[in-house]
């Protein structure tokens, strides 16, 4: 049986690797770009002579499907995962805190270091504890409104200290502020990541992101699958309630028995006929809103940061990654990546302004940068980095099964129950693959 996957991001790749394991399937994956990985990819910048990620990517130990996927494709050595969370956090005023996993079990794992944080007053810390305890026992499905509203209902005032603390957890994980995300997603982050022991241990790739995606591509090829890169799908031919074929940008028409569409929502709508675009099931996908991420890469003439990463409170510079150390580069100088989530105010600034502004701030935060010379820099803006999680948006996240019987959806934007992350993308791909296998098995029985 022939199977076609459209889209070579993590969702399409996870589906592809799952299906590649199955006997009797003739698998083809189509990716519009000449390389795999989608939003989780890297590219070679000719002008700079450097390989750069579309944006720094981080995962947590709770991203179990992503970690299993990495092991399956043999890429577990290409990432690192802290054995115990350790994150230095600095305030703009120079105060330093360390968030470290403790030997305490389950939900208590992070409590000692949170209680030692210098950024929260004793009063604020006392207030925090009942809210965290409440988060443990709250039923997510029942939570209404925004996460900020939920926090206020549970004793978290609108003080600068409290907002700063919660944003520190929510902004990097959900790419938005507490007042813009649903209470369900805020609780999900607390329950799945912060209140489950080692679940919050941090991980990040030790190679450019495209190398991880290429491993997944190799996995598919080694099992007899086919990759078509550099050609996009342009139209899907559907007869009744069955998809028949996809037309590619070079005019080639590929027929298949089953389809997984792992494209962004606008890509999905573009390949459907007008009739299907307006269908009440698919039309919803066009309503999804997106949040931006900006990354600034700096190449300095000398090292200014010893550790691998550092987070800042209350500063437009949210996280700094020491790429030289993470990627094991031995040449002199240092490459840093500043990663800025929920970057609405920054996304429209010209790169030169953005660079000047962030460099000035970095010089305030890290004294070593004042003496350093910036040899080159690059601003990478992603306007549509992750989907918005404002209340109401869940209604536009489509399930994997569709009214077209042999066509299944995947993508971080689909209804995975997870935020728009690598973990969500992989889960969606696996789910779509399972549905497709079930469909094909049912069809064989009928025949
Ligand atoms: C800057 C940035 C930072 C991020 N940081 C993190 C992080 O720290 N942690 C985390 O977990 N997540 C992070 N994310 C989110 C993560 O990258 C995504 O959730 C994930 O990669 C989405 O995968 P996907 O396969 O669902 O979608 P995509 O990666 O968007 O894949 C869709 C693919 O379809 C292809 N395509 C489009 N149209 C066609 C067509 N017509 N025919 C064929 N192919 C087509 C695209 O080229 C693309 O490769 C970040 C994203 C960005 C942009």
PDB file of N, CA, C and O in Angstrom, residues 127 131 134 144 146-159 162-163 166 178-179 183:
ATOM      1  N   UNK A 127       2.983  32.991  49.668  1.00  0.00           N
ATOM      2  CA  UNK A 127       1.772  33.005  48.824  1.00  0.00           C
ATOM      3  C   UNK A 127       1.837  31.965  47.712  1.00  0.00           C
ATOM      4  O   UNK A 127       0.831  31.457  47.251  1.00  0.00           O
ATOM      5  N   UNK A 131      -0.651  28.124  45.947  1.00  0.00           N
ATOM      6  CA  UNK A 131      -1.010  28.095  44.517  1.00  0.00           C
ATOM      7  C   UNK A 131      -0.384  26.867  43.844  1.00  0.00           C
ATOM      8  O   UNK A 131      -1.029  26.170  43.050  1.00  0.00           O
ATOM      9  N   UNK A 134      -2.276  23.850  44.941  1.00  0.00           N
ATOM     10  CA  UNK A 134      -3.584  23.800  44.277  1.00  0.00           C
ATOM     11  C   UNK A 134      -3.420  23.307  42.838  1.00  0.00           C
ATOM     12  O   UNK A 134      -4.238  22.539  42.336  1.00  0.00           O
ATOM     13  N   UNK A 144     -11.047  27.355  33.661  1.00  0.00           N
ATOM     14  CA  UNK A 144     -11.599  28.318  32.699  1.00  0.00           C
ATOM     15  C   UNK A 144     -10.732  29.576  32.678  1.00  0.00           C
ATOM     16  O   UNK A 144     -10.036  29.861  33.639  1.00  0.00           O
ATOM     17  N   UNK A 146      -8.037  32.671  31.640  1.00  0.00           N
ATOM     18  CA  UNK A 146      -6.588  32.705  31.413  1.00  0.00           C
ATOM     19  C   UNK A 146      -5.867  32.174  32.644  1.00  0.00           C
ATOM     20  O   UNK A 146      -6.433  32.095  33.725  1.00  0.00           O
ATOM     21  N   UNK A 147      -4.583  31.868  32.453  1.00  0.00           N
ATOM     22  CA  UNK A 147      -3.789  31.356  33.575  1.00  0.00           C
ATOM     23  C   UNK A 147      -3.617  32.455  34.629  1.00  0.00           C
ATOM     24  O   UNK A 147      -3.629  32.187  35.823  1.00  0.00           O
ATOM     25  N   UNK A 148      -3.498  33.704  34.201  1.00  0.00           N
ATOM     26  CA  UNK A 148      -3.369  34.812  35.157  1.00  0.00           C
ATOM     27  C   UNK A 148      -4.621  34.886  36.042  1.00  0.00           C
ATOM     28  O   UNK A 148      -4.525  35.041  37.255  1.00  0.00           O
ATOM     29  N   UNK A 149      -5.779  34.704  35.414  1.00  0.00           N
ATOM     30  CA  UNK A 149      -7.023  34.727  36.205  1.00  0.00           C
ATOM     31  C   UNK A 149      -7.028  33.581  37.211  1.00  0.00           C
ATOM     32  O   UNK A 149      -7.448  33.741  38.347  1.00  0.00           O
ATOM     33  N   UNK A 150      -6.556  32.413  36.755  1.00  0.00           N
ATOM     34  CA  UNK A 150      -6.491  31.258  37.657  1.00  0.00           C
ATOM     35  C   UNK A 150      -5.573  31.570  38.833  1.00  0.00           C
ATOM     36  O   UNK A 150      -5.898  31.296  39.988  1.00  0.00           O
ATOM     37  N   UNK A 151      -4.419  32.188  38.513  1.00  0.00           N
ATOM     38  CA  UNK A 151      -3.464  32.514  39.581  1.00  0.00           C
ATOM     39  C   UNK A 151      -4.095  33.476  40.584  1.00  0.00           C
ATOM     40  O   UNK A 151      -3.959  33.318  41.795  1.00  0.00           O
ATOM     41  N   UNK A 152      -4.815  34.471  40.037  1.00  0.00           N
ATOM     42  CA  UNK A 152      -5.445  35.449  40.942  1.00  0.00           C
ATOM     43  C   UNK A 152      -6.507  34.788  41.812  1.00  0.00           C
ATOM     44  O   UNK A 152      -6.648  35.107  42.989  1.00  0.00           O
ATOM     45  N   UNK A 153      -7.217  33.835  41.227  1.00  0.00           N
ATOM     46  CA  UNK A 153      -8.226  33.121  42.021  1.00  0.00           C
ATOM     47  C   UNK A 153      -7.578  32.292  43.130  1.00  0.00           C
ATOM     48  O   UNK A 153      -8.222  31.901  44.072  1.00  0.00           O
ATOM     49  N   UNK A 154      -6.275  32.021  42.968  1.00  0.00           N
ATOM     50  CA  UNK A 154      -5.593  31.200  43.965  1.00  0.00           C
ATOM     51  C   UNK A 154      -4.511  31.981  44.705  1.00  0.00           C
ATOM     52  O   UNK A 154      -3.413  31.467  44.966  1.00  0.00           O
ATOM     53  N   UNK A 155      -4.840  33.216  44.977  1.00  0.00           N
ATOM     54  CA  UNK A 155      -4.035  33.997  45.916  1.00  0.00           C
ATOM     55  C   UNK A 155      -2.795  34.673  45.357  1.00  0.00           C
ATOM     56  O   UNK A 155      -2.014  35.242  46.110  1.00  0.00           O
ATOM     57  N   UNK A 156      -2.609  34.618  44.034  1.00  0.00           N
ATOM     58  CA  UNK A 156      -1.439  35.286  43.459  1.00  0.00           C
ATOM     59  C   UNK A 156      -1.826  36.689  43.021  1.00  0.00           C
ATOM     60  O   UNK A 156      -2.542  36.858  42.036  1.00  0.00           O
ATOM     61  N   UNK A 157      -1.344  37.679  43.773  1.00  0.00           N
ATOM     62  CA  UNK A 157      -1.720  39.064  43.458  1.00  0.00           C
ATOM     63  C   UNK A 157      -1.068  39.527  42.177  1.00  0.00           C
ATOM     64  O   UNK A 157      -0.192  38.844  41.631  1.00  0.00           O
ATOM     65  N   UNK A 158      -1.492  40.710  41.713  1.00  0.00           N
ATOM     66  CA  UNK A 158      -0.887  41.261  40.497  1.00  0.00           C
ATOM     67  C   UNK A 158       0.344  42.096  40.840  1.00  0.00           C
ATOM     68  O   UNK A 158       0.512  43.209  40.350  1.00  0.00           O
ATOM     69  N   UNK A 159       1.198  41.574  41.715  1.00  0.00           N
ATOM     70  CA  UNK A 159       2.395  42.347  42.067  1.00  0.00           C
ATOM     71  C   UNK A 159       3.463  42.102  41.009  1.00  0.00           C
ATOM     72  O   UNK A 159       3.436  41.072  40.312  1.00  0.00           O
ATOM     73  N   UNK A 162       5.252  38.801  41.587  1.00  0.00           N
ATOM     74  CA  UNK A 162       4.512  37.602  41.220  1.00  0.00           C
ATOM     75  C   UNK A 162       4.468  37.454  39.695  1.00  0.00           C
ATOM     76  O   UNK A 162       4.714  36.374  39.160  1.00  0.00           O
ATOM     77  N   UNK A 163       4.178  38.566  39.009  1.00  0.00           N
ATOM     78  CA  UNK A 163       4.097  38.473  37.540  1.00  0.00           C
ATOM     79  C   UNK A 163       5.423  38.033  36.950  1.00  0.00           C
ATOM     80  O   UNK A 163       5.482  37.248  36.016  1.00  0.00           O
ATOM     81  N   UNK A 166       5.929  34.198  37.545  1.00  0.00           N
ATOM     82  CA  UNK A 166       5.114  33.320  36.701  1.00  0.00           C
ATOM     83  C   UNK A 166       5.488  33.451  35.234  1.00  0.00           C
ATOM     84  O   UNK A 166       5.494  32.470  34.491  1.00  0.00           O
ATOM     85  N   UNK A 178       1.369  35.017  31.056  1.00  0.00           N
ATOM     86  CA  UNK A 178       0.315  34.312  31.796  1.00  0.00           C
ATOM     87  C   UNK A 178      -1.080  34.850  31.479  1.00  0.00           C
ATOM     88  O   UNK A 178      -2.051  34.095  31.490  1.00  0.00           O
ATOM     89  N   UNK A 179      -1.177  36.158  31.191  1.00  0.00           N
ATOM     90  CA  UNK A 179      -2.525  36.717  30.949  1.00  0.00           C
ATOM     91  C   UNK A 179      -3.047  36.387  29.546  1.00  0.00           C
ATOM     92  O   UNK A 179      -4.189  36.665  29.237  1.00  0.00           O
ATOM     93  N   UNK A 183      -5.848  28.914  31.221  1.00  0.00           N
ATOM     94  CA  UNK A 183      -5.528  28.318  32.523  1.00  0.00           C
ATOM     95  C   UNK A 183      -5.151  26.854  32.326  1.00  0.00           C
ATOM     96  O   UNK A 183      -4.261  26.332  32.984  1.00  0.00           O
TER      97      UNK A 183
END
